[in-house]
XYZ file of C-alpha atoms in Angstrom:
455
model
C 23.991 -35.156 -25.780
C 22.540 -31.594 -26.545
C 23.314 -28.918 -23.779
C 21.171 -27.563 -21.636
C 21.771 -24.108 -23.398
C 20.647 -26.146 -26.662
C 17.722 -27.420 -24.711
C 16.561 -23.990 -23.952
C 17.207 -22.606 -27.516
C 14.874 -25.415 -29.157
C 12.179 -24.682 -26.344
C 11.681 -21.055 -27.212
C 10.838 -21.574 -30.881
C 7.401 -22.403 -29.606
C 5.062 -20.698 -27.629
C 2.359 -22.329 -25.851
C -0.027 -22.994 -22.766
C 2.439 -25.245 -21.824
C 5.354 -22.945 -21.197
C 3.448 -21.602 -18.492
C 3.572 -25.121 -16.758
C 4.643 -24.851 -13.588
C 3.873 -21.216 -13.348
C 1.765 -21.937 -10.090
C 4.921 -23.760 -8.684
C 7.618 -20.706 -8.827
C 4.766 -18.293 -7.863
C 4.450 -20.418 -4.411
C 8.221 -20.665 -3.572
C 8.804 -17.186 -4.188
C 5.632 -15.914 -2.558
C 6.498 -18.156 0.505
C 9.773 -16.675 0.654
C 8.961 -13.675 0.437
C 5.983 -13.887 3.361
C 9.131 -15.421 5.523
C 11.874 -12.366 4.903
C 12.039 -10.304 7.842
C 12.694 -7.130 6.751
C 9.499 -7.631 4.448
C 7.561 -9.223 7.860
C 8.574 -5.667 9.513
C 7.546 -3.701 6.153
C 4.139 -5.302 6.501
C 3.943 -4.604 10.574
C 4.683 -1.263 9.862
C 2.178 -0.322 7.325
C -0.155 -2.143 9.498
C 0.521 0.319 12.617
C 0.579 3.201 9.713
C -2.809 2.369 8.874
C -4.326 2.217 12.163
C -3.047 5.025 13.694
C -3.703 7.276 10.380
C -7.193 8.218 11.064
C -6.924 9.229 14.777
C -3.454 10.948 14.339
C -4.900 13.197 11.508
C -8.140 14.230 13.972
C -5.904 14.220 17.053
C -3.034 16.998 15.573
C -5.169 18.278 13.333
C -7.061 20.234 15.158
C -10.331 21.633 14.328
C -9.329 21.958 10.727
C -9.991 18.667 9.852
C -13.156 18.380 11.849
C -16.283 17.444 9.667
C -19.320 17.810 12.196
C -22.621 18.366 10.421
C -24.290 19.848 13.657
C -23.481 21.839 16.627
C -22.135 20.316 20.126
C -24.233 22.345 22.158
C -26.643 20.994 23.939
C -28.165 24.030 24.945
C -28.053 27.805 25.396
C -29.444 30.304 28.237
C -29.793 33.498 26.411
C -29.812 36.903 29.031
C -31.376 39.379 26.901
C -30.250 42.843 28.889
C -31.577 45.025 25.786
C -34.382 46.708 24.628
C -34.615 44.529 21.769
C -37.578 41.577 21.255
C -36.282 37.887 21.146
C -38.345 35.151 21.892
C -35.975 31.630 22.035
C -38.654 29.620 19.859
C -37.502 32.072 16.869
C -33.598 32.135 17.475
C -32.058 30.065 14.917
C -35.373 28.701 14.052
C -34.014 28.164 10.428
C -30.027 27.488 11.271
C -29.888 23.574 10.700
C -26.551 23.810 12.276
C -28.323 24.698 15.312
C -31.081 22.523 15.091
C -29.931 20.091 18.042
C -29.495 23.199 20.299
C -32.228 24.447 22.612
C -32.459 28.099 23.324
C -33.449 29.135 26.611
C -34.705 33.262 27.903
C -33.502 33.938 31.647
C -33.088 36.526 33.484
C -29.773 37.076 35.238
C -30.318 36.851 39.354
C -28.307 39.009 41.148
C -25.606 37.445 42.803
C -25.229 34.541 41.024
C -22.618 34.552 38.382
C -24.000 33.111 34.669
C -21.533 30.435 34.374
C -22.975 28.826 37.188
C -25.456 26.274 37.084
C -23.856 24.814 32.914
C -23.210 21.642 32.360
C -19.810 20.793 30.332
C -22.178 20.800 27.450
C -23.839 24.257 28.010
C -22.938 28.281 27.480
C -25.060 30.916 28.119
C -25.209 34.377 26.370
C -24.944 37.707 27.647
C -26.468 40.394 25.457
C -26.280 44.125 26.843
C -26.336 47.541 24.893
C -23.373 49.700 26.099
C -23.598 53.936 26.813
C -22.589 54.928 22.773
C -25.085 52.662 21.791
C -23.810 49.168 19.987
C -24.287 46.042 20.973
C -22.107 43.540 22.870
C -22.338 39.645 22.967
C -20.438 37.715 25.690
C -20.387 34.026 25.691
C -19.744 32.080 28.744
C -19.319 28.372 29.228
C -18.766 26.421 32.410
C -15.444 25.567 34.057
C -15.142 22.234 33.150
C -16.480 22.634 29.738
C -15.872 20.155 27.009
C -16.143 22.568 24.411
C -13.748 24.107 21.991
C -12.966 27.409 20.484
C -14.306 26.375 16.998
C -17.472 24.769 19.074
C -17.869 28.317 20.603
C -17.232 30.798 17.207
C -20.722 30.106 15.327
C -22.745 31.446 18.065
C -21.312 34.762 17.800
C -22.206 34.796 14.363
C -25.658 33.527 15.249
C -26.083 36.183 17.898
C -25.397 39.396 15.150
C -27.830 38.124 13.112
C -30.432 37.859 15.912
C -29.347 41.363 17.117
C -29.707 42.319 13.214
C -33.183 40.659 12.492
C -34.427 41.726 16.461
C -33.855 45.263 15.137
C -35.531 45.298 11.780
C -38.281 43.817 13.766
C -38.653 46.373 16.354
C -38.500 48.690 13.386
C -41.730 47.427 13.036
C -40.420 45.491 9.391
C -43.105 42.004 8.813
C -41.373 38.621 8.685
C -41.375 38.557 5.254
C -39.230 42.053 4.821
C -36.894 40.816 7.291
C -36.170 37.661 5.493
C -35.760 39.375 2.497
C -33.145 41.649 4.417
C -31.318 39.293 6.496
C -31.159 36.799 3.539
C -28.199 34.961 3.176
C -25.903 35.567 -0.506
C -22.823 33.983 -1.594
C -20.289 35.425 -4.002
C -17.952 33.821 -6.628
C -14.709 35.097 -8.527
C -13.710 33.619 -11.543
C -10.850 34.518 -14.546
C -11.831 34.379 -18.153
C -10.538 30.619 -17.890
C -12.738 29.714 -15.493
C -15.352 31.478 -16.688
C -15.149 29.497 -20.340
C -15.320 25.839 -18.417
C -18.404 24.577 -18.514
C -17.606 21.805 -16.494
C -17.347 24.150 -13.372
C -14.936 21.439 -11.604
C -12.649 22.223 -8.063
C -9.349 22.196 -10.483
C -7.660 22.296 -6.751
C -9.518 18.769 -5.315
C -9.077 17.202 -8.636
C -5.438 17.840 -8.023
C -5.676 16.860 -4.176
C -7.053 13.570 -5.353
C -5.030 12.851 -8.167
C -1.834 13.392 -6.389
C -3.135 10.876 -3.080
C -4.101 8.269 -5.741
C -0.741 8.726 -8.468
C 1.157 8.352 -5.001
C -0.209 5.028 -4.217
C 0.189 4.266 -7.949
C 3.996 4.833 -7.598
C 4.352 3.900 -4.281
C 3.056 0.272 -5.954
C 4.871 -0.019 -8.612
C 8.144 0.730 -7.372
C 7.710 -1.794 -4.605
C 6.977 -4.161 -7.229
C 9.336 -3.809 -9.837
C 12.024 -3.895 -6.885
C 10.930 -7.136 -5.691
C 10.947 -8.737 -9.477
C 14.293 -7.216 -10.311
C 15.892 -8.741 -7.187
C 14.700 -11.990 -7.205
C 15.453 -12.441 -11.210
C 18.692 -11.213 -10.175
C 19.725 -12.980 -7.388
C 19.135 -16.736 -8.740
C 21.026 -15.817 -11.891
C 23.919 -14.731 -9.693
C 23.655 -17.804 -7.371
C 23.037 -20.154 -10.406
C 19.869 -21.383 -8.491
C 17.817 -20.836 -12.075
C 19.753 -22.843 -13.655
C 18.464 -25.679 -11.286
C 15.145 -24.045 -11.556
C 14.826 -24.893 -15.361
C 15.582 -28.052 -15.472
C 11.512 -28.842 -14.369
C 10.247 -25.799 -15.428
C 9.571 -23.649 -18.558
C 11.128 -19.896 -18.824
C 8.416 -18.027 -19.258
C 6.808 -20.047 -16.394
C 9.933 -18.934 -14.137
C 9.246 -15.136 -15.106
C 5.139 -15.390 -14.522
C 5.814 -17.192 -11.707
C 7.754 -14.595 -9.947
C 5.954 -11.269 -11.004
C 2.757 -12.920 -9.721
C 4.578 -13.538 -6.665
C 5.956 -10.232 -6.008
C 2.617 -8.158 -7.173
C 0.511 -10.364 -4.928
C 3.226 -10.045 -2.148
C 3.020 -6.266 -2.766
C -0.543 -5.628 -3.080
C -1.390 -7.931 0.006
C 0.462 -4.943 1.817
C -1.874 -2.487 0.164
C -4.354 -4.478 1.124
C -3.766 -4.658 4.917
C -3.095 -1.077 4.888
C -6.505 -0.691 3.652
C -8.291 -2.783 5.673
C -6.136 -1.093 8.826
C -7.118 2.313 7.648
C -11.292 1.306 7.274
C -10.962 -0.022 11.127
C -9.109 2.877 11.733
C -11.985 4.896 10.104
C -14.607 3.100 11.274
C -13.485 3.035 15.219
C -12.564 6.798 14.874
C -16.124 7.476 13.422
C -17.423 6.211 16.801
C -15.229 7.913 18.615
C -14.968 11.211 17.352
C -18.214 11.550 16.005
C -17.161 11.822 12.026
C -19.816 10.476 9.555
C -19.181 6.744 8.126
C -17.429 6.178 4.851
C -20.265 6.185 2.724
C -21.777 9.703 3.860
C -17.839 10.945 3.842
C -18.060 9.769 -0.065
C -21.429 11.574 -0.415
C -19.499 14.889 0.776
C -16.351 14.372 -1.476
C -18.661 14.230 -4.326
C -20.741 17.416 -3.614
C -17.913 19.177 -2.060
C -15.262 17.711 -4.684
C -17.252 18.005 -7.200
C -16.671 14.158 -8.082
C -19.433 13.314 -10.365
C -18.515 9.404 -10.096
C -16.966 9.034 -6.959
C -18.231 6.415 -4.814
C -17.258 2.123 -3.792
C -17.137 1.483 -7.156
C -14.202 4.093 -7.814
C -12.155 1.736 -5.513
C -12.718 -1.266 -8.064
C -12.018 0.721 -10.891
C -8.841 2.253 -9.282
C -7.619 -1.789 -8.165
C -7.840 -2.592 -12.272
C -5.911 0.354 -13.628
C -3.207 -0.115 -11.084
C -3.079 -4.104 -11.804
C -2.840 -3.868 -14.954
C -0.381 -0.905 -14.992
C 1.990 -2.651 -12.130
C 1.877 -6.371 -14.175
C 3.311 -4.033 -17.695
C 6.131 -2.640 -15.337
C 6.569 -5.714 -13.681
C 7.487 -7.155 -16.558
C 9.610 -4.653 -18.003
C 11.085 -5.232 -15.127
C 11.347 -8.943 -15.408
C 12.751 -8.371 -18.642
C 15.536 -5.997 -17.959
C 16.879 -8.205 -14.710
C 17.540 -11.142 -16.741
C 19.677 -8.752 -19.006
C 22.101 -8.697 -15.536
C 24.591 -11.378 -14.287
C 25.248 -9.777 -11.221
C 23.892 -7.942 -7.911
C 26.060 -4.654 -9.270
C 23.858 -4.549 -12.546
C 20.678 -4.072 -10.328
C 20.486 -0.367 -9.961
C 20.659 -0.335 -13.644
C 17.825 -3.014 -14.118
C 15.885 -0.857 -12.455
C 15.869 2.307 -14.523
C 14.077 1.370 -17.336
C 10.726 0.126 -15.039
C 11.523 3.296 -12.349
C 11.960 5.808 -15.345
C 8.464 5.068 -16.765
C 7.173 5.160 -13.514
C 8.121 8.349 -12.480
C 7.415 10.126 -15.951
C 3.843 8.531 -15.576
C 3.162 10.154 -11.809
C 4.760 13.569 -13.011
C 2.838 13.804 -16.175
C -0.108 12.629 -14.275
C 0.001 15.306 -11.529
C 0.637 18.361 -14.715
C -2.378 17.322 -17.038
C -5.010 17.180 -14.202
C -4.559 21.252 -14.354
C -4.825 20.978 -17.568
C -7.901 22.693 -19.258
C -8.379 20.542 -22.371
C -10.285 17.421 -23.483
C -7.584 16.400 -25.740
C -4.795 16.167 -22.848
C -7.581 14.254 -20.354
C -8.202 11.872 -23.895
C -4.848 11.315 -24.432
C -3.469 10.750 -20.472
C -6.200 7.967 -20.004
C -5.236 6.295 -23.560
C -1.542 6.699 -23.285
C -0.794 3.572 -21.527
C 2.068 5.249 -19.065
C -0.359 7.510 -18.091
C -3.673 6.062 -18.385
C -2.710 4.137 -14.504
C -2.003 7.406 -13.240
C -4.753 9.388 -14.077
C -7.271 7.077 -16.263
C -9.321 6.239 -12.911
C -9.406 9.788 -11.837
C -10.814 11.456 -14.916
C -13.439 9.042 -14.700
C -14.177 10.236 -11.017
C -14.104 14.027 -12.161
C -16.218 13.183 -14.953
C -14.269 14.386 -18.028
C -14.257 11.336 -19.279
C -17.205 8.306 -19.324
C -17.109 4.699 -18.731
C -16.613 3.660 -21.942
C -13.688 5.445 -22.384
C -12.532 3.915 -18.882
C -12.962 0.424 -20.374
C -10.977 1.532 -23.695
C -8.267 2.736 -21.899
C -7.750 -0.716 -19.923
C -8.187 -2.441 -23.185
C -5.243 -0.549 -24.347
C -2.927 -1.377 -21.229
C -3.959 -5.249 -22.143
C -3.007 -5.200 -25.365
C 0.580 -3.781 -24.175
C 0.697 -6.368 -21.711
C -0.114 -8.994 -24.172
C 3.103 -7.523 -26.693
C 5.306 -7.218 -23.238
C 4.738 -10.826 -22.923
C 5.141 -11.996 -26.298
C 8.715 -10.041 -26.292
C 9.353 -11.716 -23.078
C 8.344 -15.326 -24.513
C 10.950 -14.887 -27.304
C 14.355 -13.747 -25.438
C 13.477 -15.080 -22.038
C 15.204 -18.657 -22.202
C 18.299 -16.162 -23.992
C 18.345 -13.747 -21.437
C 18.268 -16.100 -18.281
C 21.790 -18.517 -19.458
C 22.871 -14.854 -20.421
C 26.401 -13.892 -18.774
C 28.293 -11.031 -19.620
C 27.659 -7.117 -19.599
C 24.374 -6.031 -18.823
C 22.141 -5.968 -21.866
C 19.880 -2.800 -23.615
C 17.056 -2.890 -24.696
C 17.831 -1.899 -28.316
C 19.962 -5.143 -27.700
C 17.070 -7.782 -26.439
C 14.983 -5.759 -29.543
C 17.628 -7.328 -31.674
C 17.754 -10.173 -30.037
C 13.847 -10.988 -30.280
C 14.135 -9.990 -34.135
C 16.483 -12.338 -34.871
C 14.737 -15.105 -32.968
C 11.737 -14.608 -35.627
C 13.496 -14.952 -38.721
C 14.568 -18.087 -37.002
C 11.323 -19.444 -36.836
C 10.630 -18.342 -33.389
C 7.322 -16.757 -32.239
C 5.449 -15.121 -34.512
């Protein structure tokens, strides 16, 4: 009677559809067991809570620095004009948009009665007077129990200087027309020689905002994943449950089996953290009066200067980082069933977490990179292309076909990974001993081909 070692050796000189029987078998018990850990129910709980409070806790602490209003929250204005110059409140900030919701009203100020009095939490008044050497002074006065901020306040002393400036051209006796030309608004830009020779005129610094948040996630991802693979390759070696395991099922069904497992156990975290973080959005939008998610992507891309940004960026960023956490995953796969025990697992790991990590460095270098031939090469390379493949294609250095050709490229290393893992997987899981190199299960996958093994 051949051994089971024998059994396993014959098996592996083929390569089929039907060593990925029972694929759909080990992907259920080790999904299922993983959905029952607690410290992974508590991981999930917590990136839940994460994702609902993020939206609310970044407005709340922020302060006004994060605030996006479009519009004023005034609702209105008295204006006590105590000078000799002519306003008329149809004509102030007749042609401020930010003030468009506003409504400006001329009073005179009754004596004994103080301004304040008489606002609603939504209301200020302005005091304009001349003083004895001859400038101007603006005083702005809300109520006592005012609802308004300090940043809601600051534009209408800007407003005010203007009106005092375009008041006085106009008393001048200057036409509309010469005011505007005076009063008209300019904008200045300073730029080195570097700058100056891209044409592309792209925010290097939100490029680099954006592709550190998304290489973050990438890593973030990955790691989480190639963890979870390692560890449960590990552990049944070292409790001899695989060996039970193979007795129904094919090896390279075992390994599919469990990296499908652990990326969908990963990435149904990412996705409850995103679908906390959108009702997160989407309540705090109500709430706090911040525009919806597609008008905030309609500001990235003008502010940003995204040329592709948008819902279908999020599609485009899911495939990149599939297909870049199922080649770590099964590097990772790989390099676990070169261990025989739980003390080899740090050192399963470093393969799949030193990729990783040179990927989201590089990544977060070349997008300050002025050249086309270090954006080419970081979306073909397929390390980098997960990192920063997606991103490019947002900025708009590179196009969509290039996008496609770059996941093309991380499939056709995922197909090789998984040929190399077809040939030395039955080895590698009866393997006890030292932990193995790569240069070793290299060796070991040549030999198996001038045996007659997979070609």
């Amino acid at each position: 009677m051949k051994s089971l070692w024998k059994q396993w050796e014959e098996r592996s000189m083929t390569f089929s559809k039907n060593d990925l029987k029972g694929t759909g078998q080990v992907f259920s018990f080790t999904f299922l067991s993983l959905l029952k850990n607690k410290a992974n129910i508590i991981a999930m709980v917590i990136f839940a809570v994460i994702g609902l409070l993020a939206v609310p806790a970044v407005l709340l602490f922020g302060g006004s620095g994060v605030s996006v209003q479009t519009g004023s929250a005034l609702s209105g204005v008295a204006v006590y004009n105590e000078t000799e110059l002519p306003m008329e409140e149809g004509e102030i900030a007749a042609d401020d948009n930010y003030f468009s919701g506003v409504v400006f009203r001329m009073k005179d100020r009754e004596e004994g009665v103080s301004i304040e009095e008489g606002l609603s939490p939504e209301e200020t008044a302005a005091l304009i007077t001349r003083a004895e050497s001859g400038e101007y002074q603006i005083r702005i006065y809300a109520s006592p129990d005012t609802e308004l901020t300090a940043s809601d306040l600051e534009p209408l002393e800007g407003l005010f200087q203007r009106e005092i400036t375009r008041a006085g051209y106009k008393a001048a006796g200057l036409s509309d027309s010469q005011i505007r030309l005076l009063t008209a608004d300019y904008t200045t830009d300073v730029q080195t020689v570097s700058d100056y020779a891209d044409e592309t005129g792209e925010d290097a610094g939100s490029g680099y905002v954006i592709q550190l948040v998304y290489a973050i996630v990438v890593l973030m991802v990955s790691i989480m994943s190639v963890s979870y693979i390692i560890r449960a390759v590990v552990e049944e070696k070292s409790s001899k449950l695989v060996e039970m395991l193979l007795l129904n099922v094919r090896p390279l069904a075992l390994i599919a089996g469990k990296i499908l497992a652990a990326l969908s156990y990963v990435f149904s975290i990412l996705i409850l953290f995103v679908v906390c973080l959108l009702v997160s959005y989407g309540v705090s939008s109500r709430i706090f009066g911040i525009p919806g998610l597609g008008e905030m992507f309609g500001i990235a891309s003008e502010q940003f200067g995204m040329a592709n940004i948008g819902f279908g960026m999020i599609v485009f960023m899911i495939v990149s980082l599939l297909l870049g956490c199922l080649t770590f995953a099964i590097i990772a796969g790989i390099s676990g069933a070169g261990c025989s025990s739980m003390d080899d697992l740090s050192g399963a790991a470093s393969a799949s977490t030193l990729l990783i990590m040179a990927g989201y460095f590089v990544s977060i270098v070349v997008v300050n990179v002025p050249s086309g031939g270090a954006e080419l090469f970081s979306s073909l390379c397929p390390v980098l292309s997960v990192f920063c493949s997606p991103v490019q294609y947002a900025m708009g250095t590179i196009s969509l076909g290039m996008l496609i050709v770059s996941w093309l490229v991380q499939a056709a290393v995922l197909l090789l990974l998984a040929v190399f893992c077809a040939k030395i997987y039955s080895y590698l899981i009866m393997y006890k001993g030292n932990r193995l190199t790569w240069k070793k299960m290299i060796g070991i996958a040549r030999q198996k081909t001038e045996k007659g093994g997979v070609k």
